[in-house]
Coordinates of C-alpha atoms in Angstrom, one line a residue:
Chain H
M1 CA -169.2 -101.3 -246.5
T2 CA -172.9 -102.2 -246.5
D3 CA -174.8 -99.1 -245.5
K4 CA -173.3 -95.8 -244.5
P5 CA -176.3 -93.8 -243.3
K6 CA -174.3 -91.0 -242.0
G7 CA -173.5 -87.4 -243.0
R8 CA -171.0 -87.2 -245.9
I9 CA -167.4 -86.0 -245.7
L10 CA -166.1 -83.3 -248.0
L11 CA -162.4 -83.9 -248.6
S12 CA -160.6 -80.7 -249.6
I13 CA -156.9 -81.0 -250.1
T14 CA -154.5 -78.9 -252.1
G15 CA -150.8 -79.5 -252.5
F16 CA -150.9 -83.3 -252.5
N17 CA -152.9 -86.2 -253.9
P18 CA -156.1 -86.9 -251.9
R19 CA -156.3 -90.5 -253.1
R20 CA -155.1 -92.2 -249.9
W21 CA -157.2 -90.1 -247.6
H22 CA -160.3 -90.7 -249.9
E23 CA -159.7 -94.4 -249.7
L24 CA -159.3 -94.5 -245.9
L25 CA -162.3 -92.3 -245.1
S26 CA -164.5 -94.0 -247.6
A27 CA -164.3 -97.2 -245.6
R28 CA -166.8 -95.8 -243.2
R29 CA -168.6 -92.7 -244.7
D30 CA -169.4 -91.4 -248.1
V31 CA -166.6 -89.0 -249.2
V32 CA -166.9 -86.3 -251.9
L33 CA -164.3 -84.0 -253.3
E34 CA -166.8 -81.4 -254.4
P35 CA -170.3 -80.5 -252.9
D36 CA -173.3 -81.5 -254.9
G37 CA -174.4 -77.9 -255.6
P38 CA -173.7 -74.7 -253.7
A39 CA -175.8 -75.7 -250.6
D40 CA -175.2 -79.4 -250.4
P41 CA -177.2 -80.6 -247.3
S42 CA -175.6 -84.0 -247.2
I43 CA -172.1 -82.9 -246.1
E44 CA -171.7 -82.8 -242.3
Y45 CA -167.9 -82.9 -241.9
A46 CA -165.0 -81.5 -243.8
V47 CA -161.5 -83.0 -243.8
V48 CA -159.1 -80.4 -245.1
W49 CA -155.5 -79.3 -245.9
K50 CA -155.3 -75.8 -247.4
Q51 CA -159.0 -76.1 -248.5
R52 CA -160.1 -74.1 -251.5
P53 CA -161.2 -70.6 -250.1
N54 CA -164.9 -70.1 -249.5
L55 CA -165.7 -73.7 -250.4
L56 CA -166.9 -74.6 -246.9
A57 CA -168.9 -71.4 -246.4
T58 CA -171.9 -72.5 -248.4
L59 CA -172.6 -75.9 -246.7
P60 CA -175.7 -75.5 -244.5
N61 CA -175.2 -78.6 -242.4
L62 CA -171.4 -78.6 -241.8
K63 CA -170.9 -79.7 -238.1
A64 CA -167.1 -79.7 -237.8
I65 CA -163.9 -79.3 -239.7
F66 CA -161.0 -81.7 -239.3
S67 CA -157.5 -80.4 -240.1
I68 CA -154.9 -82.8 -241.5
G69 CA -151.7 -81.8 -239.7
A70 CA -151.0 -80.5 -236.2
G71 CA -150.8 -76.9 -237.4
V72 CA -154.0 -75.2 -238.5
D73 CA -152.7 -71.9 -239.9
H74 CA -153.6 -73.3 -243.4
L75 CA -157.3 -73.3 -242.4
F76 CA -157.4 -69.7 -241.2
A77 CA -156.2 -68.5 -244.6
D78 CA -159.8 -69.1 -245.8
P79 CA -161.7 -65.8 -245.6
G80 CA -165.0 -67.8 -245.6
L81 CA -164.1 -70.2 -242.8
P82 CA -167.5 -71.3 -241.2
D83 CA -168.0 -70.8 -237.5
V84 CA -168.0 -74.6 -236.6
P85 CA -165.7 -76.5 -234.3
I86 CA -162.2 -77.2 -235.7
V87 CA -160.5 -80.4 -234.7
R88 CA -156.7 -80.6 -235.1
V89 CA -155.0 -84.0 -235.8
V90 CA -153.3 -85.3 -232.7
A91 CA -151.6 -88.6 -233.4
E92 CA -149.1 -90.3 -231.1
N93 CA -147.5 -91.3 -234.3
L94 CA -147.0 -87.7 -235.4
T95 CA -145.4 -86.9 -232.0
Q96 CA -143.1 -89.9 -232.3
Y97 CA -141.9 -88.8 -235.7
M98 CA -141.2 -85.3 -234.5
V99 CA -139.3 -86.5 -231.5
E100 CA -137.2 -88.7 -233.8
Y101 CA -136.5 -85.8 -236.2
V102 CA -135.5 -83.3 -233.4
C103 CA -133.2 -85.8 -231.7
W104 CA -131.7 -86.8 -235.0
R105 CA -131.0 -83.2 -236.1
V106 CA -129.7 -82.1 -232.6
L107 CA -127.3 -85.1 -232.5
D108 CA -126.1 -84.6 -236.1
H109 CA -125.2 -80.9 -235.3
H110 CA -123.8 -81.6 -231.8
R111 CA -121.8 -84.7 -233.0
Q112 CA -120.4 -82.8 -236.0
G113 CA -121.9 -84.9 -238.8
A114 CA -121.1 -82.3 -241.5
L115 CA -117.5 -82.1 -240.4
Y116 CA -117.0 -85.8 -240.4
R117 CA -118.7 -86.1 -243.9
A118 CA -116.3 -83.5 -245.2
Q119 CA -113.3 -85.2 -243.6
Q120 CA -114.3 -88.6 -245.1
K121 CA -114.4 -87.1 -248.6
R122 CA -110.8 -86.0 -248.1
K123 CA -109.9 -89.3 -246.3
V124 CA -108.9 -87.3 -243.2
W125 CA -108.5 -89.3 -240.0
H126 CA -108.8 -86.6 -237.3
E127 CA -110.8 -86.4 -234.1
P128 CA -111.9 -82.9 -233.3
P129 CA -112.8 -81.8 -229.8
Q130 CA -116.2 -83.1 -228.8
A131 CA -118.4 -81.8 -226.0
P132 CA -120.8 -84.2 -224.3
A133 CA -124.5 -83.5 -224.4
D134 CA -124.6 -82.0 -220.9
Q135 CA -122.5 -79.1 -222.1
V136 CA -125.0 -78.3 -224.8
S137 CA -128.2 -76.3 -224.3
V138 CA -131.1 -77.0 -226.6
G139 CA -133.7 -74.3 -226.6
I140 CA -137.2 -75.2 -227.8
M141 CA -139.6 -72.5 -228.9
G142 CA -143.1 -73.9 -228.3
L143 CA -143.8 -76.4 -225.6
G144 CA -147.1 -77.9 -226.8
Q145 CA -147.6 -81.6 -227.5
L146 CA -144.6 -81.8 -229.9
G147 CA -142.2 -79.4 -228.1
G148 CA -142.9 -81.0 -224.7
A149 CA -142.2 -84.5 -226.0
A150 CA -139.1 -83.4 -227.8
A151 CA -137.9 -81.8 -224.5
N152 CA -138.3 -85.0 -222.6
A153 CA -136.4 -87.0 -225.2
L154 CA -133.5 -84.5 -225.3
I155 CA -133.3 -84.5 -221.5
A156 CA -133.1 -88.4 -221.6
L157 CA -130.2 -88.1 -224.1
G158 CA -128.3 -85.8 -221.6
Y159 CA -128.9 -82.4 -223.0
R160 CA -129.7 -79.2 -221.1
V161 CA -133.1 -78.0 -222.3
N162 CA -134.5 -74.5 -222.3
G163 CA -138.0 -73.7 -223.4
W164 CA -139.8 -70.5 -224.5
T165 CA -143.5 -70.0 -224.7
R166 CA -145.8 -67.0 -225.3
T167 CA -147.4 -67.3 -221.8
P168 CA -145.5 -68.8 -218.8
K169 CA -145.4 -72.6 -218.7
T170 CA -143.7 -75.2 -216.5
V171 CA -142.2 -78.4 -217.8
D172 CA -140.2 -80.8 -215.6
G173 CA -136.5 -80.6 -216.2
V174 CA -136.8 -77.6 -218.6
T175 CA -135.6 -74.1 -217.8
T176 CA -138.5 -72.0 -219.1
F177 CA -138.8 -68.4 -220.3
S178 CA -141.8 -66.6 -221.7
G179 CA -143.1 -63.6 -223.5
N180 CA -141.2 -60.8 -225.2
D181 CA -139.4 -60.1 -222.0
G182 CA -138.0 -63.6 -221.7
L183 CA -137.0 -64.0 -225.3
S184 CA -133.5 -62.5 -225.2
D185 CA -132.5 -64.4 -222.0
F186 CA -133.8 -67.6 -223.6
L187 CA -131.7 -67.0 -226.8
A188 CA -128.6 -66.0 -224.9
A189 CA -128.7 -69.4 -223.0
T190 CA -129.4 -71.5 -226.1
D191 CA -126.8 -73.2 -228.4
I192 CA -129.2 -75.1 -230.6
L193 CA -132.6 -73.5 -231.3
V194 CA -135.5 -75.8 -232.1
V195 CA -138.6 -74.0 -233.5
L196 CA -141.9 -75.8 -232.9
L197 CA -144.2 -72.8 -232.5
P198 CA -147.7 -72.6 -234.0
L199 CA -148.0 -70.1 -236.8
T200 CA -150.1 -67.1 -235.8
P201 CA -150.0 -63.4 -236.6
G202 CA -147.8 -63.0 -233.5
T203 CA -145.3 -65.6 -234.5
T204 CA -145.1 -65.0 -238.3
G205 CA -141.5 -64.2 -239.2
I206 CA -140.3 -64.4 -235.6
V207 CA -137.2 -66.3 -236.7
D208 CA -135.4 -63.4 -238.3
Y209 CA -131.8 -62.1 -238.3
A210 CA -132.3 -60.1 -235.0
L211 CA -133.5 -63.2 -233.2
L212 CA -130.8 -65.5 -234.6
S213 CA -128.0 -63.0 -233.7
K214 CA -129.0 -63.3 -230.0
L215 CA -128.3 -67.0 -229.8
R216 CA -125.2 -68.1 -227.8
R217 CA -122.3 -68.5 -230.3
D218 CA -119.4 -68.7 -227.8
N219 CA -120.2 -72.2 -226.8
A220 CA -119.1 -75.9 -226.6
I221 CA -120.2 -76.7 -230.2
G222 CA -118.4 -73.8 -231.9
G223 CA -121.5 -71.7 -232.8
A224 CA -125.3 -71.4 -232.8
V225 CA -127.5 -73.9 -234.7
L226 CA -131.1 -73.5 -236.0
I227 CA -133.6 -76.3 -236.4
N228 CA -137.0 -75.4 -237.7
A229 CA -139.6 -78.2 -237.8
G230 CA -142.6 -76.0 -237.2
R231 CA -143.9 -73.8 -240.0
G232 CA -142.0 -72.2 -242.8
K233 CA -143.6 -68.8 -242.3
L234 CA -142.2 -68.6 -238.8
Q235 CA -138.8 -67.9 -240.4
K236 CA -137.3 -65.5 -242.9
D237 CA -135.4 -67.6 -245.3
A238 CA -133.1 -64.8 -246.4
D239 CA -132.3 -63.9 -242.8
I240 CA -131.2 -67.4 -242.1
V241 CA -128.8 -67.4 -245.2
R242 CA -127.4 -64.0 -244.0
A243 CA -126.9 -65.3 -240.5
L244 CA -125.1 -68.4 -241.8
D245 CA -122.9 -66.4 -244.1
D246 CA -121.8 -63.9 -241.5
G247 CA -121.3 -66.5 -238.7
M248 CA -124.2 -65.7 -236.5
L249 CA -125.3 -69.2 -237.2
K250 CA -122.9 -72.2 -237.6
E251 CA -125.4 -74.6 -239.2
A252 CA -129.1 -75.2 -239.8
S253 CA -131.6 -78.0 -240.4
L254 CA -134.7 -76.8 -242.1
D255 CA -137.8 -78.9 -242.7
V256 CA -140.0 -76.0 -243.6
F257 CA -139.6 -72.9 -245.7
E258 CA -141.4 -69.6 -246.5
T259 CA -142.5 -71.1 -249.8
E260 CA -143.0 -74.9 -250.2
P261 CA -141.9 -76.8 -252.2
L262 CA -138.6 -74.8 -251.7
P263 CA -138.1 -73.0 -255.1
R264 CA -135.2 -74.3 -257.1
T265 CA -133.8 -70.8 -257.2
S266 CA -133.4 -70.6 -253.4
A267 CA -129.9 -70.2 -252.0
I268 CA -130.9 -72.7 -249.3
W269 CA -130.8 -75.8 -251.5
T270 CA -127.1 -75.4 -252.2
H271 CA -125.9 -73.8 -248.9
P272 CA -123.2 -76.0 -247.5
K273 CA -124.3 -75.3 -243.9
V274 CA -128.0 -76.3 -244.3
F275 CA -129.6 -79.7 -244.2
V276 CA -132.9 -79.7 -246.1
T277 CA -135.9 -82.1 -245.7
P278 CA -139.1 -81.5 -247.6
H279 CA -141.6 -80.8 -244.8
A280 CA -141.1 -84.5 -243.8
A281 CA -140.1 -84.2 -240.1
A282 CA -143.4 -85.6 -238.8
T283 CA -145.1 -87.3 -241.7
S284 CA -148.8 -87.6 -241.2
D285 CA -149.5 -91.2 -242.1
P286 CA -153.1 -91.2 -243.2
A287 CA -153.5 -94.9 -242.1
H288 CA -152.9 -93.7 -238.5
L289 CA -154.8 -90.5 -238.7
A290 CA -158.1 -91.3 -240.6
P291 CA -159.6 -93.9 -238.1
P292 CA -159.5 -91.6 -235.1
M293 CA -161.1 -88.9 -237.2
L294 CA -163.9 -91.2 -238.2
D295 CA -164.3 -92.3 -234.5
Q296 CA -164.7 -88.6 -233.5
M297 CA -167.3 -88.0 -236.2
D298 CA -169.3 -91.0 -234.9
A299 CA -169.0 -89.9 -231.3
F300 CA -170.1 -86.4 -232.2
D301 CA -173.1 -87.8 -234.0
R302 CA -174.0 -89.6 -230.8
G303 CA -173.8 -86.3 -228.9
E304 CA -170.4 -86.7 -227.4
P305 CA -168.0 -83.7 -227.3
L306 CA -165.2 -83.3 -229.8
R307 CA -161.6 -83.5 -228.6
N308 CA -158.4 -81.6 -229.6
L309 CA -160.4 -78.5 -230.5
V310 CA -158.6 -75.5 -232.0
D311 CA -158.9 -72.2 -230.0
R312 CA -160.1 -69.9 -232.8
K313 CA -159.2 -66.8 -230.9
A314 CA -155.6 -67.8 -230.2
G315 CA -155.4 -69.2 -233.7
Y316 CA -154.0 -72.6 -232.8
Chain D
M1 CA -97.7 -79.7 -206.2
T2 CA -95.6 -79.6 -203.0
D3 CA -94.6 -83.1 -202.2
K4 CA -95.8 -86.3 -203.9
P5 CA -94.4 -89.0 -201.7
K6 CA -96.1 -91.7 -203.7
G7 CA -95.2 -94.5 -206.1
R8 CA -94.5 -93.1 -209.6
I9 CA -96.7 -93.7 -212.6
L10 CA -95.3 -95.0 -215.9
L11 CA -97.3 -93.6 -218.8
S12 CA -97.0 -95.8 -221.9
I13 CA -99.0 -94.7 -224.9
T14 CA -98.6 -95.4 -228.6
G15 CA -100.8 -94.0 -231.3
F16 CA -101.5 -90.6 -229.8
N17 CA -99.7 -87.8 -228.0
P18 CA -99.4 -88.5 -224.2
R19 CA -98.9 -84.8 -223.4
R20 CA -102.4 -84.2 -222.0
W21 CA -102.4 -87.4 -219.9
H22 CA -98.9 -86.5 -218.6
E23 CA -100.1 -83.1 -217.5
L24 CA -103.2 -84.3 -215.7
L25 CA -101.6 -87.3 -213.9
S26 CA -98.6 -85.1 -212.9
A27 CA -100.9 -82.9 -210.8
R28 CA -100.9 -85.6 -208.1
R29 CA -98.0 -88.1 -208.8
D30 CA -94.7 -88.2 -210.5
V31 CA -95.1 -89.5 -214.0
V32 CA -92.4 -90.9 -216.3
L33 CA -92.5 -92.0 -219.9
E34 CA -89.6 -94.4 -219.5
P35 CA -88.4 -96.4 -216.4
D36 CA -85.2 -95.3 -214.8
G37 CA -83.3 -98.5 -215.7
P38 CA -84.6 -102.0 -216.4
A39 CA -85.8 -102.7 -212.8
D40 CA -87.0 -99.3 -211.7
P41 CA -88.4 -99.7 -208.1
S42 CA -90.0 -96.3 -208.0
I43 CA -92.8 -97.2 -210.5
E44 CA -95.9 -98.6 -208.8
Y45 CA -98.6 -97.9 -211.4
A46 CA -98.8 -98.0 -215.2
V47 CA -101.3 -96.0 -217.2
V48 CA -101.3 -97.5 -220.7
W49 CA -102.8 -97.5 -224.2
K50 CA -101.1 -100.1 -226.5
Q51 CA -98.0 -100.1 -224.2
R52 CA -94.7 -101.0 -225.7
P53 CA -94.4 -104.9 -225.5
N54 CA -92.4 -106.2 -222.5
L55 CA -91.9 -102.7 -221.0
L56 CA -94.0 -103.5 -217.9
A57 CA -92.5 -106.9 -217.3
T58 CA -89.3 -105.7 -215.7
L59 CA -90.8 -103.4 -213.1
P60 CA -90.4 -105.1 -209.6
N61 CA -92.9 -103.0 -207.7
L62 CA -95.8 -102.6 -210.2
K63 CA -99.0 -102.8 -208.3
A64 CA -101.7 -102.3 -211.0
I65 CA -102.2 -101.4 -214.6
F66 CA -104.8 -98.8 -215.7
S67 CA -106.1 -99.1 -219.2
I68 CA -107.1 -95.9 -221.1
G69 CA -110.3 -96.9 -222.9
A70 CA -113.1 -99.3 -222.1
G71 CA -111.6 -102.1 -224.2
V72 CA -108.5 -103.8 -222.9
D73 CA -107.6 -106.0 -225.9
H74 CA -104.7 -103.6 -226.6
L75 CA -103.2 -104.7 -223.3
F76 CA -103.3 -108.4 -224.0
A77 CA -101.3 -107.9 -227.1
D78 CA -98.3 -107.6 -224.8
P79 CA -96.5 -111.0 -224.4
G80 CA -94.8 -109.8 -221.2
L81 CA -98.0 -108.5 -219.5
P82 CA -97.3 -108.7 -215.7
D83 CA -99.6 -110.6 -213.4
V84 CA -101.0 -107.6 -211.5
P85 CA -104.6 -106.3 -211.4
I86 CA -105.8 -104.5 -214.5
V87 CA -108.3 -101.7 -214.1
R88 CA -110.5 -100.6 -217.0
V89 CA -111.6 -97.1 -217.5
V90 CA -115.3 -96.7 -216.7
A91 CA -116.4 -93.1 -217.1
E92 CA -119.9 -91.9 -217.1
N93 CA -118.7 -89.5 -219.7
L94 CA -117.5 -92.3 -221.9
T95 CA -120.9 -94.1 -221.7
Q96 CA -122.7 -90.8 -222.4
Y97 CA -120.6 -90.3 -225.6
M98 CA -121.3 -93.8 -226.8
V99 CA -125.1 -93.5 -226.2
E100 CA -125.0 -90.3 -228.2
Y101 CA -123.1 -91.9 -231.0
V102 CA -125.3 -95.0 -231.2
C103 CA -128.6 -93.0 -231.1
W104 CA -127.2 -90.5 -233.7
R105 CA -126.2 -93.2 -236.2
V106 CA -129.4 -95.3 -235.7
L107 CA -131.5 -92.2 -236.3
D108 CA -129.5 -91.1 -239.3
H109 CA -130.0 -94.5 -241.0
H110 CA -133.6 -94.9 -239.9
R111 CA -134.6 -91.4 -240.9
Q112 CA -132.8 -91.7 -244.3
G113 CA -130.1 -89.0 -243.9
A114 CA -128.1 -90.3 -246.9
L115 CA -131.2 -90.2 -249.1
Y116 CA -132.1 -86.6 -248.1
R117 CA -128.5 -85.4 -248.6
A118 CA -128.5 -86.9 -252.1
Q119 CA -131.9 -85.3 -252.8
Q120 CA -130.8 -81.9 -251.6
K121 CA -127.8 -82.0 -254.0
R122 CA -130.2 -82.5 -256.9
K123 CA -132.8 -80.0 -255.4
V124 CA -135.4 -82.8 -255.2
W125 CA -138.4 -82.1 -253.0
H126 CA -139.7 -85.6 -252.3
E127 CA -140.9 -87.3 -249.1
P128 CA -140.2 -91.1 -249.2
P129 CA -142.1 -93.5 -247.1
Q130 CA -140.9 -93.3 -243.5
A131 CA -141.5 -96.0 -240.8
P132 CA -141.7 -94.9 -237.2
A133 CA -139.1 -96.2 -234.7
D134 CA -141.5 -98.8 -233.3
Q135 CA -141.3 -100.6 -236.6
V136 CA -137.5 -100.8 -236.5
S137 CA -135.5 -103.4 -234.5
V138 CA -132.1 -102.5 -233.3
G139 CA -130.0 -105.4 -232.3
I140 CA -127.1 -104.8 -230.0
M141 CA -124.2 -107.3 -229.7
G142 CA -122.7 -106.9 -226.3
L143 CA -124.8 -105.7 -223.3
G144 CA -122.1 -104.5 -221.0
Q145 CA -121.9 -100.9 -219.5
L146 CA -122.1 -99.3 -223.0
G147 CA -124.5 -101.7 -224.7
G148 CA -126.9 -101.6 -221.8
A149 CA -126.9 -97.8 -221.7
A150 CA -127.4 -97.7 -225.5
A151 CA -130.3 -100.1 -225.3
N152 CA -132.1 -98.0 -222.7
A153 CA -131.7 -94.8 -224.8
L154 CA -132.9 -96.5 -227.9
I155 CA -136.0 -97.9 -226.1
A156 CA -136.7 -94.3 -224.8
L157 CA -136.6 -93.2 -228.5
G158 CA -139.2 -95.8 -229.4
Y159 CA -137.2 -98.5 -231.0
R160 CA -137.6 -102.2 -230.5
V161 CA -134.3 -103.5 -229.1
N162 CA -132.8 -107.0 -229.3
G163 CA -129.6 -107.9 -227.5
W164 CA -127.0 -110.7 -228.0
T165 CA -124.5 -111.8 -225.4
R166 CA -122.0 -114.7 -225.1
T167 CA -123.8 -116.0 -222.0
P168 CA -127.5 -115.5 -221.2
K169 CA -128.3 -112.0 -219.8
T170 CA -131.6 -110.2 -219.0
V171 CA -132.1 -106.5 -219.6
D172 CA -135.5 -104.8 -219.1
G173 CA -137.3 -104.1 -222.3
V174 CA -134.7 -105.9 -224.4
T175 CA -135.4 -109.2 -226.2
T176 CA -132.2 -111.1 -225.5
F177 CA -130.4 -114.0 -227.3
S178 CA -127.2 -115.7 -226.4
G179 CA -124.4 -118.0 -227.5
N180 CA -123.8 -119.5 -230.9
D181 CA -127.2 -121.1 -230.8
G182 CA -129.0 -117.8 -230.4
L183 CA -127.0 -115.8 -232.9
S184 CA -129.0 -116.6 -236.1
D185 CA -132.3 -115.9 -234.5
F186 CA -131.0 -112.6 -233.1
L187 CA -129.8 -111.6 -236.6
A188 CA -133.0 -112.6 -238.3
A189 CA -134.9 -110.3 -236.0
T190 CA -132.5 -107.3 -236.4
D191 CA -132.8 -104.5 -238.9
I192 CA -129.9 -102.3 -237.5
L193 CA -127.0 -104.1 -236.0
V194 CA -125.0 -102.3 -233.3
V195 CA -121.7 -103.9 -232.4
L196 CA -120.4 -103.1 -228.9
L197 CA -118.6 -106.4 -228.1
P198 CA -115.3 -106.7 -226.3
L199 CA -112.5 -108.0 -228.5
T200 CA -111.4 -111.5 -227.5
P201 CA -110.1 -114.5 -229.4
G202 CA -113.8 -115.7 -229.5
T203 CA -115.1 -112.4 -231.1
T204 CA -112.3 -111.6 -233.4
G205 CA -113.7 -111.3 -237.0
I206 CA -117.2 -112.2 -235.8
V207 CA -118.7 -109.5 -238.1
D208 CA -118.1 -111.3 -241.4
Y209 CA -120.0 -111.8 -244.6
A210 CA -121.9 -114.9 -243.2
L211 CA -123.1 -112.9 -240.2
L212 CA -124.1 -109.9 -242.2
S213 CA -126.1 -112.0 -244.6
K214 CA -128.3 -113.3 -241.8
L215 CA -129.6 -109.8 -240.9
R216 CA -133.3 -109.0 -241.7
R217 CA -133.3 -107.2 -245.1
D218 CA -137.0 -107.4 -245.9
N219 CA -137.9 -104.7 -243.3
A220 CA -139.4 -101.3 -242.8
I221 CA -136.2 -99.4 -243.6
G222 CA -135.5 -101.1 -246.9
G223 CA -132.4 -103.1 -245.9
A224 CA -130.0 -104.1 -243.1
V225 CA -127.7 -101.6 -241.5
L226 CA -124.4 -102.2 -239.6
I227 CA -123.0 -99.8 -236.9
N228 CA -119.7 -100.8 -235.4
A229 CA -118.5 -98.7 -232.4
G230 CA -116.7 -101.5 -230.6
R231 CA -113.4 -102.7 -232.0
G232 CA -112.2 -102.8 -235.6
K233 CA -110.8 -106.3 -235.3
L234 CA -114.4 -107.6 -234.5
Q235 CA -115.1 -107.0 -238.2
K236 CA -113.8 -108.0 -241.6
D237 CA -113.5 -104.8 -243.6
A238 CA -113.6 -106.5 -247.0
D239 CA -116.7 -108.5 -246.0
I240 CA -118.5 -105.4 -245.1
V241 CA -117.7 -103.9 -248.5
R242 CA -118.8 -107.1 -250.2
A243 CA -122.1 -107.1 -248.3
L244 CA -122.8 -103.5 -249.2
D245 CA -122.0 -104.1 -252.8
D246 CA -124.3 -107.1 -253.2
G247 CA -127.2 -105.7 -251.2
M248 CA -126.9 -107.8 -248.0
L249 CA -126.3 -104.5 -246.3
K250 CA -128.0 -101.2 -247.1
E251 CA -125.7 -98.9 -245.3
A252 CA -123.0 -98.8 -242.5
S253 CA -121.6 -96.5 -239.9
L254 CA -118.1 -97.5 -238.9
D255 CA -116.1 -95.9 -236.1
V256 CA -113.5 -98.7 -236.0
F257 CA -111.5 -100.6 -238.6
E258 CA -109.2 -103.6 -238.9
T259 CA -106.3 -101.2 -239.3
E260 CA -106.4 -97.7 -237.7
P261 CA -106.0 -95.1 -238.9
L262 CA -108.0 -96.5 -241.9
P263 CA -105.5 -96.7 -244.8
R264 CA -106.0 -94.2 -247.6
T265 CA -106.1 -97.2 -250.0
S266 CA -109.2 -98.7 -248.3
A267 CA -112.4 -98.9 -250.3
I268 CA -114.3 -97.9 -247.2
W269 CA -113.2 -94.2 -247.4
T270 CA -115.0 -93.6 -250.7
H271 CA -117.9 -96.1 -250.4
P272 CA -121.1 -94.1 -250.9
K273 CA -123.0 -96.3 -248.4
V274 CA -120.5 -95.9 -245.5
F275 CA -120.2 -93.2 -242.9
V276 CA -116.7 -93.0 -241.3
T277 CA -115.6 -91.6 -238.0
P278 CA -112.0 -91.9 -236.8
H279 CA -112.5 -94.1 -233.7
A280 CA -114.2 -91.1 -232.1
A281 CA -117.6 -92.5 -231.0
A282 CA -116.8 -92.4 -227.3
T283 CA -113.9 -90.1 -227.0
S284 CA -112.0 -90.5 -223.7
D285 CA -111.6 -87.0 -222.4
P286 CA -108.5 -87.3 -220.2
A287 CA -109.9 -84.5 -218.0
H288 CA -112.7 -86.8 -216.9
L289 CA -110.7 -90.0 -216.7
A290 CA -107.5 -89.1 -215.0
P291 CA -108.8 -87.9 -211.6
P292 CA -110.8 -91.1 -210.9
M293 CA -107.7 -93.1 -211.8
L294 CA -105.6 -91.1 -209.3
D295 CA -108.3 -91.6 -206.7
Q296 CA -108.1 -95.4 -207.2
M297 CA -104.3 -95.4 -206.8
D298 CA -104.6 -93.5 -203.6
A299 CA -107.3 -95.8 -202.3
F300 CA -105.3 -98.9 -203.3
D301 CA -102.3 -97.4 -201.4
R302 CA -104.5 -97.2 -198.3
G303 CA -105.4 -100.8 -198.7
E304 CA -108.8 -100.5 -200.3
P305 CA -109.8 -102.7 -203.2
L306 CA -109.6 -101.7 -206.9
R307 CA -112.9 -101.3 -208.8
N308 CA -113.7 -102.1 -212.5
L309 CA -111.1 -104.9 -212.6
V310 CA -110.6 -106.8 -215.9
D311 CA -111.3 -110.5 -215.9
R312 CA -108.0 -111.8 -217.3
K313 CA -109.4 -115.2 -218.1
A314 CA -112.4 -113.9 -220.1
G315 CA -110.1 -111.3 -221.7
Y316 CA -112.4 -108.3 -220.9

């Protein structure tokens, strides 16, 4: 903590307390929450989560933006987003958490957790029919870092795994489908849908009633299941409730929602067929994420390239 | 179904309806539920689950006994158990189900399913601290077919895995302990205890208050957890309730109980920290188990040896 003769970091976070990030980043660079004036030349890096719009636009020496979280849609909501490289967070830890979450939720639906909890309440000793994993198809939308790792873990557990991506992609052991043309076939072969897509203009609201109604319902687990651990705006909350109520969906596990925190007035909170977590599937532990970010800044200062860059054109 | 010129099968089941087994075995051999007289010479094989005591003792031509279920303690409760080979059921399917159950329950405790369900009831949007799997030690008592497969699956999910066996045993990636001498060290290094031991005079009641109080409670998941998917008589139900009530245990998933079905008067049914399933962790789907049994009978008739024999002396 002696001298930190490096460009300063602007930390711009909305929605949660920046204290922990401030503490961790400060160990190696000066960190500020607000620029010193409208054209602060001392700030060379920004670390952001839903940054205040147009805040970054005025910084003359900004060299790169680091996104907290794997998704970067929150960044593109800023109309004054400067034209500098954007680095997404890629942490082994984050992938690990997501794999745990997906396997946990797939197993809980497949192994009838809700039914057993209801039986226990009534002291009912009854063993319902139970299909083994190899009779259950899990379909993953999005086969990036997270979707690919989840696919491998599900295959190891014995599930049949399908995958859907925007452009054709091959993953060992996964039956893949792609594009608009492949979507219906993918859904018709899927019992449990896991959504891990990036949020782009092309995927916003993709998980709607029409999509959910194409899932395979006549299957070994007695209905179709939705698990969304990607982004809330990929889905239409009201369409999910409708699909649950009319039987298109049997159950759902939702970690993300159109509006977060999920409003207290939402029918999802109390829906008996939904399991809710508060955008906590893959927690971003700052203690794991901050040091590699600082390493990347140091490397970039030395002239080395940045890794895990966001494709601005594709939007993820 | 033309001619079945083979020794008949005696099917002796208590506790559940034998109809399905009768149907499946009858496809290839004559099956009876009662011997034709006290010394029925036509019966050469018995397929049993908790057979009626002394029923098998009088059969002069009994060549082998096939146990439904991986555990065979139910057989040894018969004082008139004939001295013929005993074959245990070993089905890939059964192992698959058990691996699913163990991973499901470990994930639900580790990822705080009970807390999230309670939060959802109160519409609480709150992300508690969450350790990744590599900070959680799962300890498996019993590293046979089922315990070994569960260990591998948990390792693949990222957990640290300990194992305890009666006699020393080595399993890749598992830190193993053995015998009475190794038990305390095993427990002190275990956050989530998974019991998959065979039931023998030496293991009856082994999961008692003294054992549970030696588990590691000062850990990354806020307490010690018990998962019993082995046999109910391995545990003392009242000791588990006591350990839950005084904080030695944080939570438990129990698939088996001292008395089954679990009596309606048991405190376990309504205990908020226990998840109950009705001896359904690894369901024995007769459609998967009956054909290999019939194959073994045919092979034995041809003079080939039986596989998966029970060690009568060890009791499992």
